[in-house]
Short mmCIF file of N, CA and C in Angstrom, two decimals:
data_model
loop_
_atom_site.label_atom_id
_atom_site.label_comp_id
_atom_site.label_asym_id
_atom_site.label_seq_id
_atom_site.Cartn_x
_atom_site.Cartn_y
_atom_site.Cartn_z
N UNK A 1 -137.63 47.09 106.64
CA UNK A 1 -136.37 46.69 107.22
C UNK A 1 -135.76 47.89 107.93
N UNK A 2 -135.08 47.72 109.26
CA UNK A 2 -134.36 48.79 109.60
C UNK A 2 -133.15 48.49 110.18
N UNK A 3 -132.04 49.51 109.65
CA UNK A 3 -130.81 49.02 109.97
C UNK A 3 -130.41 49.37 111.28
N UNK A 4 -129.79 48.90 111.75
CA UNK A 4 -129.71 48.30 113.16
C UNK A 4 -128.01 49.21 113.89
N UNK A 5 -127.12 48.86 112.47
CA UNK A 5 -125.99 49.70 112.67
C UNK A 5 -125.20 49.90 111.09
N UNK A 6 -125.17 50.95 111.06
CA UNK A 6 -124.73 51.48 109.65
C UNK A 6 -123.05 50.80 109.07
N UNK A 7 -122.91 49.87 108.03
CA UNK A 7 -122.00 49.47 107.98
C UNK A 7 -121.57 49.54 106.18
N UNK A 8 -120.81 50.44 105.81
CA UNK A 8 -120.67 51.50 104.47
C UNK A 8 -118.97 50.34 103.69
N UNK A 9 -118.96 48.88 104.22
CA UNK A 9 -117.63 48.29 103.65
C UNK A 9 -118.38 47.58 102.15
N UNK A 10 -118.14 46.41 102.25
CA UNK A 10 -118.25 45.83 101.11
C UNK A 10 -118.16 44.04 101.75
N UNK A 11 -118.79 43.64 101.11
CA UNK A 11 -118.44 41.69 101.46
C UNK A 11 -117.84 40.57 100.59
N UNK A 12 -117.51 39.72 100.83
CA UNK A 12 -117.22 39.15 99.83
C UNK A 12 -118.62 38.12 99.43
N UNK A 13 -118.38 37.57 98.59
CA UNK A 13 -119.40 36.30 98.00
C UNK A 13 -119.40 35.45 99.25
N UNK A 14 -118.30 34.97 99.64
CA UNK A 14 -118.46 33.79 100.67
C UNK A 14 -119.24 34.75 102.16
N UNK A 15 -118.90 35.71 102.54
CA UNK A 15 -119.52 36.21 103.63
C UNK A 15 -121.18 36.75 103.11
N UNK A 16 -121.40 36.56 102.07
CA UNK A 16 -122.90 36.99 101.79
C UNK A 16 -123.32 35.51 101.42
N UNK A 17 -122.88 34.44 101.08
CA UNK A 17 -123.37 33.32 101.05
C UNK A 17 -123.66 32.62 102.77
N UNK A 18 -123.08 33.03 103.40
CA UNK A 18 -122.82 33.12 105.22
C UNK A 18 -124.30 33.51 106.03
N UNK A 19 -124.57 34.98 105.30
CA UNK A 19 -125.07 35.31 105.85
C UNK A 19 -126.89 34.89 105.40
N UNK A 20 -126.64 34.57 104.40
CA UNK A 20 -128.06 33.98 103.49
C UNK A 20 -128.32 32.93 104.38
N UNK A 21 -126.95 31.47 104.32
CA UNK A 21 -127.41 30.56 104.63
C UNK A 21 -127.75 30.58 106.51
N UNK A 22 -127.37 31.86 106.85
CA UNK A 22 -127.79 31.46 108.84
C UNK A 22 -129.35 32.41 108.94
N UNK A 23 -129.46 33.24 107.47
CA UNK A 23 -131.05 33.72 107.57
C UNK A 23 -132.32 33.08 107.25
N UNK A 24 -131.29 32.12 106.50
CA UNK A 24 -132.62 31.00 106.28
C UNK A 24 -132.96 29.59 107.39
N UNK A 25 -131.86 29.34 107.61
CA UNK A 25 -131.32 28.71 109.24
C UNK A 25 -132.04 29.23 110.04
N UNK A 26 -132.09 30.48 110.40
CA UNK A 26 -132.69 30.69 111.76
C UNK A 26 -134.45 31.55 111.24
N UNK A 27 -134.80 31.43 110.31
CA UNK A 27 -136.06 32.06 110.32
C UNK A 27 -136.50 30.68 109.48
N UNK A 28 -138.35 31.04 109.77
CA UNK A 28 -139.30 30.06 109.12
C UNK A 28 -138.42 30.27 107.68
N UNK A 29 -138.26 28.78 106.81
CA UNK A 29 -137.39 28.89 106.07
C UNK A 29 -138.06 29.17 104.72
N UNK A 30 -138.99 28.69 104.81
CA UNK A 30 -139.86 29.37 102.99
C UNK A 30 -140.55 30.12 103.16
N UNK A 31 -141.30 30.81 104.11
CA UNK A 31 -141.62 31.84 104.54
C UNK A 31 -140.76 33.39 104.49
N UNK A 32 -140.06 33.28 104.83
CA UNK A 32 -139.16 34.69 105.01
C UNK A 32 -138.05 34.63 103.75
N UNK A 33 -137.86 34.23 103.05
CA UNK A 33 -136.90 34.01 102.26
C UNK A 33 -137.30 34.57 101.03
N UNK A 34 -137.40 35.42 100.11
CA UNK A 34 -137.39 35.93 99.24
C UNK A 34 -136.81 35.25 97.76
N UNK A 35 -137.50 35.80 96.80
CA UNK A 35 -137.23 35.17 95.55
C UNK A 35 -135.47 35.66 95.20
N UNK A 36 -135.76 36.69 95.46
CA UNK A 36 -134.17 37.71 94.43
C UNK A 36 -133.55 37.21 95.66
N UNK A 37 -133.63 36.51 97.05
CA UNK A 37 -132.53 35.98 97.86
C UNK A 37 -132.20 34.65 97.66
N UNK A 38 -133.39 33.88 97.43
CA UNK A 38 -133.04 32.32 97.33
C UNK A 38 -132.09 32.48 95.58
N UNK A 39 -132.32 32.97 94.48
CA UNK A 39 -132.09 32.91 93.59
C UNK A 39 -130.33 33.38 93.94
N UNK A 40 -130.17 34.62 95.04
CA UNK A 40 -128.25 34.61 95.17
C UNK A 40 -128.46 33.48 95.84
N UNK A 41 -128.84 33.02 96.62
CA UNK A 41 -128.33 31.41 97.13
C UNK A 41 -128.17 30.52 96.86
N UNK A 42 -128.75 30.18 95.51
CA UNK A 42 -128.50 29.35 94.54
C UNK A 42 -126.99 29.71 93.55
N UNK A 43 -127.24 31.07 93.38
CA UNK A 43 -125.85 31.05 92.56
C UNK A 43 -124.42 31.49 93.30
N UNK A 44 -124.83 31.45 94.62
CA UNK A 44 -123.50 32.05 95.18
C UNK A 44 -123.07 30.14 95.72
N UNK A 45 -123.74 29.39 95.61
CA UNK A 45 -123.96 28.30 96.30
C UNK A 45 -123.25 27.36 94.82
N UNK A 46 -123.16 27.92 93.29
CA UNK A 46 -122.36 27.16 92.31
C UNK A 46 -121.17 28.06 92.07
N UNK A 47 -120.85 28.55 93.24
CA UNK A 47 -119.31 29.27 92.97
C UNK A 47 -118.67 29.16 93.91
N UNK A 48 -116.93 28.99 93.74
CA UNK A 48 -115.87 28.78 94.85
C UNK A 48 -116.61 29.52 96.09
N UNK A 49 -117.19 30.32 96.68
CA UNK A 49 -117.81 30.61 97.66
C UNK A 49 -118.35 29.64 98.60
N UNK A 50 -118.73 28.83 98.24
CA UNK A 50 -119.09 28.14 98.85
C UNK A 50 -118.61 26.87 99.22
N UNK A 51 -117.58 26.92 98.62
CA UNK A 51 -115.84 26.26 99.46
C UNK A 51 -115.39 26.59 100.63
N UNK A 52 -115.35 28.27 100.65
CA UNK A 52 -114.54 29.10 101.35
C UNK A 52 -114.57 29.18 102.40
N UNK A 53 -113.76 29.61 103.03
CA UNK A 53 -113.92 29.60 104.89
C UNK A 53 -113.10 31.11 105.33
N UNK A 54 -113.23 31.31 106.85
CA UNK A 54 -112.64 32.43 106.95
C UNK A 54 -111.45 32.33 107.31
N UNK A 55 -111.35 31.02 107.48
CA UNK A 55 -109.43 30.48 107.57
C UNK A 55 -109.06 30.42 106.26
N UNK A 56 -109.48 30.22 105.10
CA UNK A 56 -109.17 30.20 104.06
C UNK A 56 -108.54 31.89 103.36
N UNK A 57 -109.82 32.58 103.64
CA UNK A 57 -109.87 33.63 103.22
C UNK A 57 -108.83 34.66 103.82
N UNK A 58 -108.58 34.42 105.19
CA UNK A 58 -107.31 35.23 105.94
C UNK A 58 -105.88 34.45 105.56
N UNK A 59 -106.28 33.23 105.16
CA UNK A 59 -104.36 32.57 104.53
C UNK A 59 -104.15 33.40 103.27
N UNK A 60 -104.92 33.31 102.58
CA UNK A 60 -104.58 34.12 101.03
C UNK A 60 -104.17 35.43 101.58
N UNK A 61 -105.31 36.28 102.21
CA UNK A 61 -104.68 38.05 102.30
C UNK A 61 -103.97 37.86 102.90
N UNK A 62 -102.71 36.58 103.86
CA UNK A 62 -101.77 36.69 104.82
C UNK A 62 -100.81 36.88 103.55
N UNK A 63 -100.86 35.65 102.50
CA UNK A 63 -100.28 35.48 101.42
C UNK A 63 -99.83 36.12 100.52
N UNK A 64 -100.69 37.33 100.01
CA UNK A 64 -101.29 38.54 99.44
C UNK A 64 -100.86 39.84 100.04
N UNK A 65 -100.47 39.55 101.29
CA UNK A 65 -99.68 40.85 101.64
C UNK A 65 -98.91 41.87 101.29
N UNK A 66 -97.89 40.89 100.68
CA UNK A 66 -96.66 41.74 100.55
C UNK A 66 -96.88 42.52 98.83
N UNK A 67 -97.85 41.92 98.16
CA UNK A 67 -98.03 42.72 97.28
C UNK A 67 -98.72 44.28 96.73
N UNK A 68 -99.17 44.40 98.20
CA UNK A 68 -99.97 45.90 98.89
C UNK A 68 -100.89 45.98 97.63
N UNK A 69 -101.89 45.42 97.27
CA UNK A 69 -103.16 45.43 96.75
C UNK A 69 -104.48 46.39 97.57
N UNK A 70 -105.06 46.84 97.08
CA UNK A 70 -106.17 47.77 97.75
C UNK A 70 -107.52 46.52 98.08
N UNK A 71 -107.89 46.65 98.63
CA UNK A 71 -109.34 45.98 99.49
C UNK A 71 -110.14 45.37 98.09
N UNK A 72 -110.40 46.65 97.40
CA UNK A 72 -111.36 45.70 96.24
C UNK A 72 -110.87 45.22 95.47
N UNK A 73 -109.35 44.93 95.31
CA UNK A 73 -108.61 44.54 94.13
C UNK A 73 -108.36 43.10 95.26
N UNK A 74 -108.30 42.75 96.32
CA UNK A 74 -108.17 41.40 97.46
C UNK A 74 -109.71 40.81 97.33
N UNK A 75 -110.68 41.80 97.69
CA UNK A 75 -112.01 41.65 97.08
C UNK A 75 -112.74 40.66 96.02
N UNK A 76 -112.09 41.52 95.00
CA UNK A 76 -112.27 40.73 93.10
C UNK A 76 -111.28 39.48 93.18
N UNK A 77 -110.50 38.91 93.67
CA UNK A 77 -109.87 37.90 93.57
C UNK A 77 -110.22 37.12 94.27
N UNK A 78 -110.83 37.16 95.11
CA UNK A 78 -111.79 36.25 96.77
C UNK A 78 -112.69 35.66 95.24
N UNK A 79 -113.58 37.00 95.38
CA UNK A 79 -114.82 36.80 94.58
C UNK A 79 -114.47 36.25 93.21
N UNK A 80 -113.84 36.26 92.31
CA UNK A 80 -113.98 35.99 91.08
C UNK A 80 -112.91 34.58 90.98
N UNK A 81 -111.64 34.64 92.02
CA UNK A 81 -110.63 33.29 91.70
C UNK A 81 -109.83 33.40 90.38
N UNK A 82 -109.20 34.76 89.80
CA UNK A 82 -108.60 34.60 88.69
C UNK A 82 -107.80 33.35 89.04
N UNK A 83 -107.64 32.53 87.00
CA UNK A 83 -106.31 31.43 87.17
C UNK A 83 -105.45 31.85 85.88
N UNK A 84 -105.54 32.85 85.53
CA UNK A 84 -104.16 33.72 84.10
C UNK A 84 -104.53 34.91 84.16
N UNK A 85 -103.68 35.22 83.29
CA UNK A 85 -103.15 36.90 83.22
C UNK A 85 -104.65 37.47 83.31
N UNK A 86 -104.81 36.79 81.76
CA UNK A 86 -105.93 37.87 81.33
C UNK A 86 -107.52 38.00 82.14
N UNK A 87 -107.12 37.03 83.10
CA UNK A 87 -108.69 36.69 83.92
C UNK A 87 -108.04 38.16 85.40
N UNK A 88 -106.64 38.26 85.61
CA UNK A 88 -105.92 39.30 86.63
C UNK A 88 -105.70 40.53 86.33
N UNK A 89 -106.07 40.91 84.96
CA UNK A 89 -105.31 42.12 84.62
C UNK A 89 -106.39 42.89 85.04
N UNK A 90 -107.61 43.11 84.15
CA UNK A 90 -108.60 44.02 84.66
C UNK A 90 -109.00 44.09 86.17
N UNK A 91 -108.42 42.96 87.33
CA UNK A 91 -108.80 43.47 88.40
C UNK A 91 -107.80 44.69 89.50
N UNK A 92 -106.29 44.26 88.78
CA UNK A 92 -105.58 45.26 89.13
C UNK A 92 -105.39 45.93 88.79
N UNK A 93 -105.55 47.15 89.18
CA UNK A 93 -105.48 49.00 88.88
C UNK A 93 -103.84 49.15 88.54
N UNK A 94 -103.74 49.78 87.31
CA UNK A 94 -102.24 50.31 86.76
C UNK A 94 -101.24 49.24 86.96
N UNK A 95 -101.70 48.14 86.56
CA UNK A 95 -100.69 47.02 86.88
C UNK A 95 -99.61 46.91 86.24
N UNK A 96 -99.31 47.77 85.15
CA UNK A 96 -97.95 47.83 84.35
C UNK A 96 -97.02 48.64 85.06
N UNK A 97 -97.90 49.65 85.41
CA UNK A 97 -96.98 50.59 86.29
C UNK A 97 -96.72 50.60 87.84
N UNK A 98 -97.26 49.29 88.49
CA UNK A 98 -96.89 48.60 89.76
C UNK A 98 -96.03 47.78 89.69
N UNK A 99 -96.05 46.96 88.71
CA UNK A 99 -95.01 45.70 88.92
C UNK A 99 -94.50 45.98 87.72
N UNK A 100 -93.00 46.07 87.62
CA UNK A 100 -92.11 45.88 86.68
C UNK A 100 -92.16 44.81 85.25
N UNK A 101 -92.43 43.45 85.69
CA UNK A 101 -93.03 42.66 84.90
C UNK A 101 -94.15 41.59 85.64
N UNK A 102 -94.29 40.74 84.72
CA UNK A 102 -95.84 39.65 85.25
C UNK A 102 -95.32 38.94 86.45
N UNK A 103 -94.20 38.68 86.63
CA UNK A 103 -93.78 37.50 87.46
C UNK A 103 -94.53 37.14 89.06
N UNK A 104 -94.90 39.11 89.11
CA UNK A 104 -96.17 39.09 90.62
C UNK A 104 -96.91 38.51 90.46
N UNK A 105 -97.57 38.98 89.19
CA UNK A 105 -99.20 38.92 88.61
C UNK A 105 -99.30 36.86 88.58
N UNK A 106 -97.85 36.48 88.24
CA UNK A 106 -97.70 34.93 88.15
C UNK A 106 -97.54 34.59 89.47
N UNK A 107 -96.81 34.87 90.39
CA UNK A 107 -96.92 34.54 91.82
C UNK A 107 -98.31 34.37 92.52
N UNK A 108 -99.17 35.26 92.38
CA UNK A 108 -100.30 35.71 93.11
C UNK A 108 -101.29 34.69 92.21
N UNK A 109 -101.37 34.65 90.67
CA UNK A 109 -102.25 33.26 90.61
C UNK A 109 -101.62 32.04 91.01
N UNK A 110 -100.79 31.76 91.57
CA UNK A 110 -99.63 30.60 92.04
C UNK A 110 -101.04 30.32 93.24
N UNK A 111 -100.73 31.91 94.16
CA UNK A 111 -101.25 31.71 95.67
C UNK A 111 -102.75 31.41 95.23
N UNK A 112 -103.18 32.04 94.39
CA UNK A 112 -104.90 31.59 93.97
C UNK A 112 -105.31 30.70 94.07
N UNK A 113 -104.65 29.88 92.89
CA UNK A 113 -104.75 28.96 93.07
C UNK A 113 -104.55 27.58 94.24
N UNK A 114 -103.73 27.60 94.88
CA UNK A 114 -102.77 26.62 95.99
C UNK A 114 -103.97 26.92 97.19
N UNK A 115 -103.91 28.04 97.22
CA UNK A 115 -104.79 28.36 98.48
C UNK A 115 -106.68 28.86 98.63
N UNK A 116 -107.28 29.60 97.66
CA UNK A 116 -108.54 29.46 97.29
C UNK A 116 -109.09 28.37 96.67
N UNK A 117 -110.07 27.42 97.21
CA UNK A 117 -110.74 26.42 96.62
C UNK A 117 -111.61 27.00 95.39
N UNK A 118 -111.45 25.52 94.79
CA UNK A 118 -112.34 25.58 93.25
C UNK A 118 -113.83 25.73 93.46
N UNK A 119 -114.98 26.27 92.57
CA UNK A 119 -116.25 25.94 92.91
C UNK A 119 -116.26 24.53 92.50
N UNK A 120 -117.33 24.09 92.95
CA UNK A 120 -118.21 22.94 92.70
C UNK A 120 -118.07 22.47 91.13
N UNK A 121 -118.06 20.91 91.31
CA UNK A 121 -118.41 20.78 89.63
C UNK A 121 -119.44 21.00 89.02
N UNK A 122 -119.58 21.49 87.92
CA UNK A 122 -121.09 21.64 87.28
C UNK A 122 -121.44 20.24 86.72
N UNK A 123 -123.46 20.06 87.65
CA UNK A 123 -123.39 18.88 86.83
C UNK A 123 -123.79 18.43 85.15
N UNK A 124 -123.23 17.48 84.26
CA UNK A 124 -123.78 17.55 83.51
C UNK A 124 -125.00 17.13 82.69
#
């Protein structure tokens, strides 16, 4: 493989589920497709990710603004969808000593929720 242009950010789940599903799209499809790739395509494919859109994903960080969160802490909430405290706390850095009390930390799963879609149902 050779990289083409050096790009040192980070993605979310839904933009690596994006990019799986237009590599298998546009190349011979069982041919070029790899085990350790089809296997994230399968599991990025039973998570809210694969709800998501990039209109979706720019309403929340429009949403998400005003709480000046760092990239991987907007990141872990794309990717993971906390819905309570204790699913929010470990993704925000010094969160006792950012917000006075929870009432953000309750706002922002408000926006999580309202505005990031659910994954898929699991079947049983």
């Amino acid at each position: 493989m050779k990289i083409l242009k050096k790009y040192d950010g980070t993605f979310s789940n839904f933009e690596v589920l994006a990019y799986l599903k237009d590599r298998s799209a546009t190349k011979e499809r069982a041919k070029h497709i790899v085990a350790s790739e089809e296997k994230v395509l399968d599991y990025l494919n039973q998570t809210a990710a694969c709800n998501q859109s990039m209109q979706v994903i720019g309403d929340f960080l429009a949403k998400i603004a005003k709480f000046k969160l760092t990239k991987s802490e907007q990141l872990n909430i794309i990717n993971t969808r906390p819905t309570s405290l204790p699913e929010i706390f470990p993704i925000i850095d010094k969160y006792s000593e950012r917000f006075k009390d929870y009432e953000p930390l309750e706002e922002m799963l408000e926006i999580v929720v309202s505005v990031l879609p659910l994954p898929p149902e699991k079947p049983e």
